[in-house]
Amino acid sequence: MQLSTKHLLGIKDLLPSDISLILSTAQQFKEVLQRPIKKVPSLRDVTIVNLFYENSTRTRISFELAEKRLSADTINFAASASSVSKGETLLDTVNNILSMKVDMVVMRHSASGAPHFLSKHLPDTAIVNAGDGINEHPTQALLDAFSITEKLGTLEGKKILLIGDIMHSRVALSNIYLLTKMGAEVMLSGPPTLMPKYMEAALGVKIEYNLKKALAWCDVANVLRIQLERQNQVLFSSLREYNRAYGVTSKLLSEIDKDIVIMHPGPINRGVEIDSDVADSKNSVILKQVENGVAVRMAVLYLLSGKKELSS
Ligand code: ASP
């Protein structure tokens, strides 16, 4: 089986069969990661450059680890320590790197559409979007889907709630595309000023501004960080007020007689969007999401490489 696409730019471009293939391949790599020797030769002789123009902790480490577990050769590039600070254009930087014979590019950028731009100019190099501005973060949505399936058996018919700064969250948009394609029901909750008005009609999701009602509806609550670095105007009164209205607290959860799976893509702002006891509770799969991220990224890189031998 093969993906219908040469790049992973966003979930928007994937078919449900692509998503199923990535998730089932990730399951095989998860088994590899449980072995005493966690490394397979699948991407031997493949060179991957990790181009990170924006800060990242989990995603960068997770991609690097996935590449190493697949025996790829990797190069890491951080924009602040490069000629980008001397005024070089994105295309010039990437063309220079590719002339050194690189096969794949994993890219994070603060500009929405940056990886799409690269893929148009470099059609022969597989481009993986590791987060572009407020647009998409496809591997995050895939690892979220993997984690939900692991916990609940399927995505189909499950009720997934995304809470918080929907407007500036690339995790929210990628999750909405993926979950609706795979037959889950999606609800959004958060302050009206952080809720794009078009989403309900255009993307087939529900919106519920009352967090308690939204929590009572869902099987899974995916709590999102407020993307303060992407906001250039005041969209809510204070972090304290935000916590009162939209923070996921144990008090609120105790008022709802239901076990809800708690997720968060990280980084967590404890005491703002989620309280510590909820983030660390038995219903939280936050660290499982991080663990699953490596297997999911291995699957994406392996499938895009076009190699035929999964492991040995
Ligand atoms: N780590 C995720 C991202 O890069 C979520 C976040 O930063 O809040 O989009």
Short mmCIF file of C-alpha atoms and ligand atoms in Angstrom, two decimals:
data_model
loop_
_atom_site.label_atom_id
_atom_site.label_comp_id
_atom_site.label_asym_id
_atom_site.label_seq_id
_atom_site.Cartn_x
_atom_site.Cartn_y
_atom_site.Cartn_z
CA MET A 1 0.00 0.00 0.00
CA GLN A 2 1.15 3.53 -0.76
CA LEU A 3 0.15 7.05 0.24
CA SER A 4 -1.75 9.08 -2.35
CA THR A 5 0.65 11.99 -1.81
CA LYS A 6 4.41 12.64 -2.11
CA HIS A 7 4.50 15.17 0.73
CA LEU A 8 2.78 15.51 4.09
CA LEU A 9 1.72 19.15 3.98
CA GLY A 10 -1.55 18.86 5.86
CA ILE A 11 -4.35 16.49 6.82
CA LYS A 12 -6.58 18.46 4.44
CA ASP A 13 -4.88 16.74 1.46
CA LEU A 14 -5.05 13.18 2.83
CA LEU A 15 -7.61 10.51 1.99
CA PRO A 16 -9.13 8.46 4.83
CA SER A 17 -7.19 5.48 3.39
CA ASP A 18 -3.90 7.46 3.78
CA ILE A 19 -4.74 8.15 7.42
CA SER A 20 -5.58 4.47 8.08
CA LEU A 21 -2.34 3.40 6.38
CA ILE A 22 -0.24 5.79 8.49
CA LEU A 23 -1.97 4.65 11.71
CA SER A 24 -1.57 0.93 10.97
CA THR A 25 2.09 1.39 9.97
CA ALA A 26 2.65 3.37 13.19
CA GLN A 27 1.26 0.40 15.13
CA GLN A 28 3.96 -1.80 13.58
CA PHE A 29 6.64 0.73 14.48
CA LYS A 30 5.28 0.97 18.02
CA GLU A 31 5.97 -2.75 18.34
CA VAL A 32 9.53 -2.16 17.08
CA LEU A 33 9.98 0.51 19.75
CA GLN A 34 9.10 -2.01 22.44
CA ARG A 35 11.93 -4.35 21.45
CA PRO A 36 15.28 -4.30 23.31
CA ILE A 37 16.90 -3.06 20.08
CA LYS A 38 14.66 -0.28 18.83
CA LYS A 39 16.42 0.43 15.58
CA VAL A 40 15.51 -0.82 12.07
CA PRO A 41 17.44 -0.29 8.80
CA SER A 42 14.35 0.91 6.87
CA LEU A 43 15.76 4.35 5.90
CA ARG A 44 19.43 3.46 5.57
CA ASP A 45 21.01 5.75 2.91
CA VAL A 46 18.15 8.26 3.20
CA THR A 47 19.25 11.76 4.26
CA ILE A 48 16.76 13.97 6.06
CA VAL A 49 17.19 17.61 7.02
CA ASN A 50 15.18 19.00 9.92
CA LEU A 51 14.57 22.68 9.17
CA PHE A 52 13.21 24.39 12.26
CA TYR A 53 12.49 28.10 11.76
CA GLU A 54 10.37 28.25 14.91
CA ASN A 55 10.87 26.97 18.46
CA SER A 56 10.03 23.36 19.20
CA THR A 57 10.82 20.84 21.90
CA ARG A 58 8.69 17.70 21.49
CA THR A 59 8.22 17.77 17.72
CA ARG A 60 11.91 18.31 16.91
CA ILE A 61 13.14 15.65 19.33
CA SER A 62 10.41 13.27 18.19
CA PHE A 63 11.32 13.64 14.48
CA GLU A 64 15.03 13.27 15.24
CA LEU A 65 14.41 10.16 17.28
CA ALA A 66 12.12 8.70 14.61
CA GLU A 67 14.80 9.30 11.96
CA LYS A 68 17.51 7.70 14.10
CA ARG A 69 15.33 4.68 14.89
CA LEU A 70 14.88 4.24 11.11
CA SER A 71 18.69 4.51 10.52
CA ALA A 72 18.37 7.65 8.37
CA ASP A 73 21.21 10.18 8.17
CA THR A 74 20.00 13.44 9.68
CA ILE A 75 21.04 17.07 9.61
CA ASN A 76 19.59 19.62 12.00
CA PHE A 77 19.14 23.22 11.05
CA ALA A 78 18.08 25.96 13.45
CA ALA A 79 17.23 29.26 11.76
CA SER A 80 18.80 31.43 14.46
CA ALA A 81 22.24 29.84 13.98
CA SER A 82 22.18 29.99 10.16
CA SER A 83 22.55 32.37 7.22
CA VAL A 84 18.82 33.10 7.48
CA SER A 85 19.83 35.75 10.00
CA LYS A 86 22.04 37.21 7.23
CA GLY A 87 19.01 37.72 4.96
CA GLU A 88 19.04 34.60 2.79
CA THR A 89 15.65 33.65 1.30
CA LEU A 90 13.89 30.42 2.23
CA LEU A 91 14.26 29.02 -1.27
CA ASP A 92 17.98 29.87 -1.46
CA THR A 93 18.61 28.23 1.91
CA VAL A 94 16.78 25.08 0.92
CA ASN A 95 18.33 24.88 -2.58
CA ASN A 96 21.77 25.11 -1.01
CA ILE A 97 20.95 22.30 1.41
CA LEU A 98 19.49 20.14 -1.35
CA SER A 99 22.55 20.55 -3.55
CA MET A 100 24.26 18.51 -0.83
CA LYS A 101 21.92 15.63 -1.84
CA VAL A 102 19.19 15.55 0.78
CA ASP A 103 16.17 13.27 0.23
CA MET A 104 13.57 14.64 2.65
CA VAL A 105 12.89 17.90 4.48
CA VAL A 106 11.00 18.17 7.77
CA MET A 107 10.01 21.77 8.21
CA ARG A 108 8.55 23.98 10.91
CA HIS A 109 7.89 27.63 10.06
CA SER A 110 5.95 30.52 11.60
CA ALA A 111 4.46 31.41 8.19
CA SER A 112 1.36 29.44 7.20
CA GLY A 113 1.98 27.81 3.82
CA ALA A 114 5.81 27.77 3.99
CA PRO A 115 6.08 23.98 3.41
CA HIS A 116 3.52 24.20 0.56
CA PHE A 117 5.71 26.88 -1.08
CA LEU A 118 8.75 24.60 -0.78
CA SER A 119 6.91 21.61 -2.23
CA LYS A 120 6.00 23.64 -5.34
CA HIS A 121 9.62 24.59 -5.95
CA LEU A 122 11.13 21.24 -4.94
CA PRO A 123 8.68 18.65 -6.27
CA ASP A 124 11.21 15.81 -6.09
CA THR A 125 12.01 16.16 -2.39
CA ALA A 126 9.50 14.83 0.14
CA ILE A 127 8.44 17.70 2.41
CA VAL A 128 6.95 17.00 5.84
CA ASN A 129 5.12 19.82 7.59
CA ALA A 130 6.10 19.92 11.28
CA GLY A 131 3.82 22.90 11.95
CA ASP A 132 3.20 25.97 9.74
CA GLY A 133 1.93 29.13 11.44
CA ILE A 134 -1.73 28.90 12.31
CA ASN A 135 -2.44 26.44 9.49
CA GLU A 136 -1.68 22.75 10.18
CA HIS A 137 0.37 20.39 12.34
CA PRO A 138 -0.43 17.09 10.60
CA THR A 139 1.81 14.72 12.57
CA GLN A 140 0.29 16.05 15.83
CA ALA A 141 -3.22 15.21 14.62
CA LEU A 142 -2.03 11.77 13.49
CA LEU A 143 -0.46 11.00 16.86
CA ASP A 144 -3.59 12.31 18.60
CA ALA A 145 -5.69 9.96 16.44
CA PHE A 146 -3.36 7.06 17.19
CA SER A 147 -3.63 7.77 20.94
CA ILE A 148 -7.44 8.00 20.83
CA THR A 149 -7.67 4.73 18.88
CA GLU A 150 -5.32 3.04 21.34
CA LYS A 151 -7.54 4.13 24.24
CA LEU A 152 -11.03 3.79 22.71
CA GLY A 153 -10.53 1.21 19.93
CA THR A 154 -11.77 3.43 17.07
CA LEU A 155 -12.32 7.03 16.00
CA GLU A 156 -15.64 6.34 14.33
CA GLY A 157 -18.58 7.75 16.27
CA LYS A 158 -16.39 9.02 19.11
CA LYS A 159 -17.11 12.48 20.49
CA ILE A 160 -14.00 14.63 20.55
CA LEU A 161 -13.91 18.08 22.16
CA LEU A 162 -11.20 20.65 21.33
CA ILE A 163 -10.95 23.38 23.95
CA GLY A 164 -9.27 26.78 23.86
CA ASP A 165 -7.58 28.99 21.29
CA ILE A 166 -9.12 27.40 18.22
CA MET A 167 -8.41 30.45 16.06
CA HIS A 168 -4.61 30.32 16.35
CA SER A 169 -4.17 26.59 16.84
CA ARG A 170 -2.75 24.54 13.96
CA VAL A 171 -3.34 21.47 16.16
CA ALA A 172 -7.07 22.27 16.19
CA LEU A 173 -7.35 22.61 12.40
CA SER A 174 -5.41 19.40 11.67
CA ASN A 175 -7.47 17.53 14.29
CA ILE A 176 -10.75 18.81 12.81
CA TYR A 177 -9.79 17.66 9.30
CA LEU A 178 -8.62 14.26 10.51
CA LEU A 179 -11.42 13.47 12.93
CA THR A 180 -14.22 14.48 10.57
CA LYS A 181 -12.63 12.46 7.72
CA MET A 182 -12.49 9.41 10.00
CA GLY A 183 -16.12 9.61 11.18
CA ALA A 184 -15.68 11.12 14.65
CA GLU A 185 -17.94 13.89 15.95
CA VAL A 186 -16.10 17.12 16.77
CA MET A 187 -17.11 19.92 19.14
CA LEU A 188 -15.19 23.14 19.81
CA SER A 189 -15.30 25.14 23.02
CA GLY A 190 -13.50 28.33 24.01
CA PRO A 191 -13.95 32.10 24.23
CA PRO A 192 -16.02 33.51 21.32
CA THR A 193 -13.12 35.86 20.48
CA LEU A 194 -10.86 32.83 19.85
CA MET A 195 -13.45 30.94 17.77
CA PRO A 196 -13.40 31.38 13.96
CA LYS A 197 -16.97 32.01 12.83
CA TYR A 198 -16.76 29.95 9.61
CA MET A 199 -15.79 26.64 11.22
CA GLU A 200 -19.20 25.33 12.25
CA ALA A 201 -20.74 25.48 8.77
CA ALA A 202 -17.63 24.93 6.65
CA LEU A 203 -16.02 22.09 8.58
CA GLY A 204 -19.03 20.27 10.01
CA VAL A 205 -18.26 20.73 13.70
CA LYS A 206 -20.39 21.81 16.67
CA ILE A 207 -19.59 24.83 18.84
CA GLU A 208 -20.55 24.98 22.54
CA TYR A 209 -19.37 27.99 24.53
CA ASN A 210 -20.40 26.48 27.88
CA LEU A 211 -17.42 24.32 28.85
CA LYS A 212 -19.32 22.21 31.39
CA LYS A 213 -21.96 21.25 28.79
CA ALA A 214 -19.22 20.53 26.23
CA LEU A 215 -17.35 18.28 28.68
CA ALA A 216 -20.57 16.43 29.54
CA TRP A 217 -20.98 15.66 25.81
CA CYS A 218 -17.51 14.33 24.97
CA ASP A 219 -15.53 11.08 25.24
CA VAL A 220 -12.19 12.86 24.77
CA ALA A 221 -11.16 16.41 25.69
CA ASN A 222 -8.11 17.77 23.83
CA VAL A 223 -7.00 20.89 25.71
CA LEU A 224 -5.08 23.52 23.72
CA ARG A 225 -2.60 26.20 24.78
CA ILE A 226 -3.40 29.86 24.22
CA GLN A 227 -1.07 30.86 21.38
CA LEU A 228 -0.07 34.23 22.88
CA GLU A 229 2.87 34.49 20.46
CA ARG A 230 0.42 34.59 17.54
CA GLN A 231 -1.98 37.19 18.98
CA ASN A 232 -1.39 40.87 18.31
CA GLN A 233 -4.48 42.18 20.05
CA VAL A 234 -6.21 41.59 23.37
CA LEU A 235 -8.67 38.74 22.84
CA PHE A 236 -9.47 37.87 26.46
CA SER A 237 -9.20 39.73 29.74
CA SER A 238 -6.46 37.82 31.61
CA LEU A 239 -5.02 34.33 32.03
CA ARG A 240 -6.69 34.15 35.43
CA GLU A 241 -10.10 34.94 33.95
CA TYR A 242 -9.42 32.45 31.14
CA ASN A 243 -8.75 29.74 33.72
CA ARG A 244 -12.03 30.54 35.46
CA ALA A 245 -14.11 30.27 32.30
CA TYR A 246 -12.24 27.71 30.17
CA GLY A 247 -9.65 26.02 32.39
CA VAL A 248 -10.17 22.25 32.71
CA THR A 249 -10.18 21.73 36.48
CA SER A 250 -10.80 18.68 38.66
CA LYS A 251 -13.73 20.53 40.26
CA LEU A 252 -15.42 20.91 36.89
CA LEU A 253 -14.74 17.29 35.94
CA SER A 254 -16.07 16.03 39.29
CA GLU A 255 -19.40 17.74 38.53
CA ILE A 256 -19.70 15.57 35.39
CA ASP A 257 -20.32 11.93 36.11
CA LYS A 258 -18.19 10.55 33.27
CA ASP A 259 -14.68 9.31 32.51
CA ILE A 260 -13.19 11.61 29.89
CA VAL A 261 -9.85 10.95 28.19
CA ILE A 262 -7.68 14.06 28.68
CA MET A 263 -5.23 15.09 25.94
CA HIS A 264 -2.91 18.06 25.38
CA PRO A 265 -0.36 18.56 22.57
CA GLY A 266 2.07 20.40 24.86
CA PRO A 267 3.62 22.63 25.98
CA ILE A 268 1.22 22.75 28.94
CA ASN A 269 0.58 25.97 30.81
CA ARG A 270 -0.42 24.47 34.14
CA GLY A 271 -3.05 26.52 35.96
CA VAL A 272 -4.14 28.29 32.75
CA GLU A 273 -5.85 25.93 30.27
CA ILE A 274 -5.51 22.85 32.49
CA ASP A 275 -4.89 22.24 36.18
CA SER A 276 -1.97 20.10 37.28
CA ASP A 277 -4.08 17.39 38.91
CA VAL A 278 -6.06 16.94 35.66
CA ALA A 279 -2.91 16.86 33.48
CA ASP A 280 -1.39 14.21 35.76
CA SER A 281 -4.60 12.22 36.41
CA LYS A 282 -5.22 8.58 35.47
CA ASN A 283 -7.45 9.69 32.59
CA SER A 284 -4.68 11.78 31.04
CA VAL A 285 -2.85 10.31 28.02
CA ILE A 286 -0.59 13.34 27.56
CA LEU A 287 2.68 11.41 27.93
CA LYS A 288 1.33 8.55 25.82
CA GLN A 289 0.76 11.10 23.03
CA VAL A 290 4.46 12.01 23.21
CA GLU A 291 5.46 8.34 23.20
CA ASN A 292 3.19 7.58 20.23
CA GLY A 293 4.57 10.58 18.33
CA VAL A 294 7.82 8.75 17.57
CA ALA A 295 6.05 5.71 16.04
CA VAL A 296 3.68 7.92 14.03
CA ARG A 297 6.57 10.02 12.64
CA MET A 298 8.49 6.86 11.79
CA ALA A 299 5.44 5.72 9.81
CA VAL A 300 5.13 9.04 7.95
CA LEU A 301 8.84 9.17 7.02
CA TYR A 302 8.93 5.52 6.02
CA LEU A 303 5.79 5.76 3.82
CA LEU A 304 6.94 8.98 2.13
CA SER A 305 10.39 7.51 1.42
CA GLY A 306 8.80 4.90 -0.86
CA LYS A 307 10.99 2.15 0.67
CA LYS A 308 9.50 -1.32 0.67
CA GLU A 309 11.16 -3.05 3.63
CA LEU A 310 9.53 -1.96 6.92
CA SER A 311 11.87 -3.64 9.39
CA SER A 312 13.96 -6.68 10.04
N1 ASP B 1 3.24 22.17 20.11
C1 ASP B 1 2.04 22.51 19.39
C2 ASP B 1 2.35 23.36 18.18
O1 ASP B 1 3.50 23.52 17.83
C3 ASP B 1 1.00 23.13 20.27
C4 ASP B 1 1.38 24.42 20.95
O2 ASP B 1 2.45 24.97 20.71
O3 ASP B 1 0.56 24.88 21.73
O4 ASP B 1 1.44 23.86 17.56
#
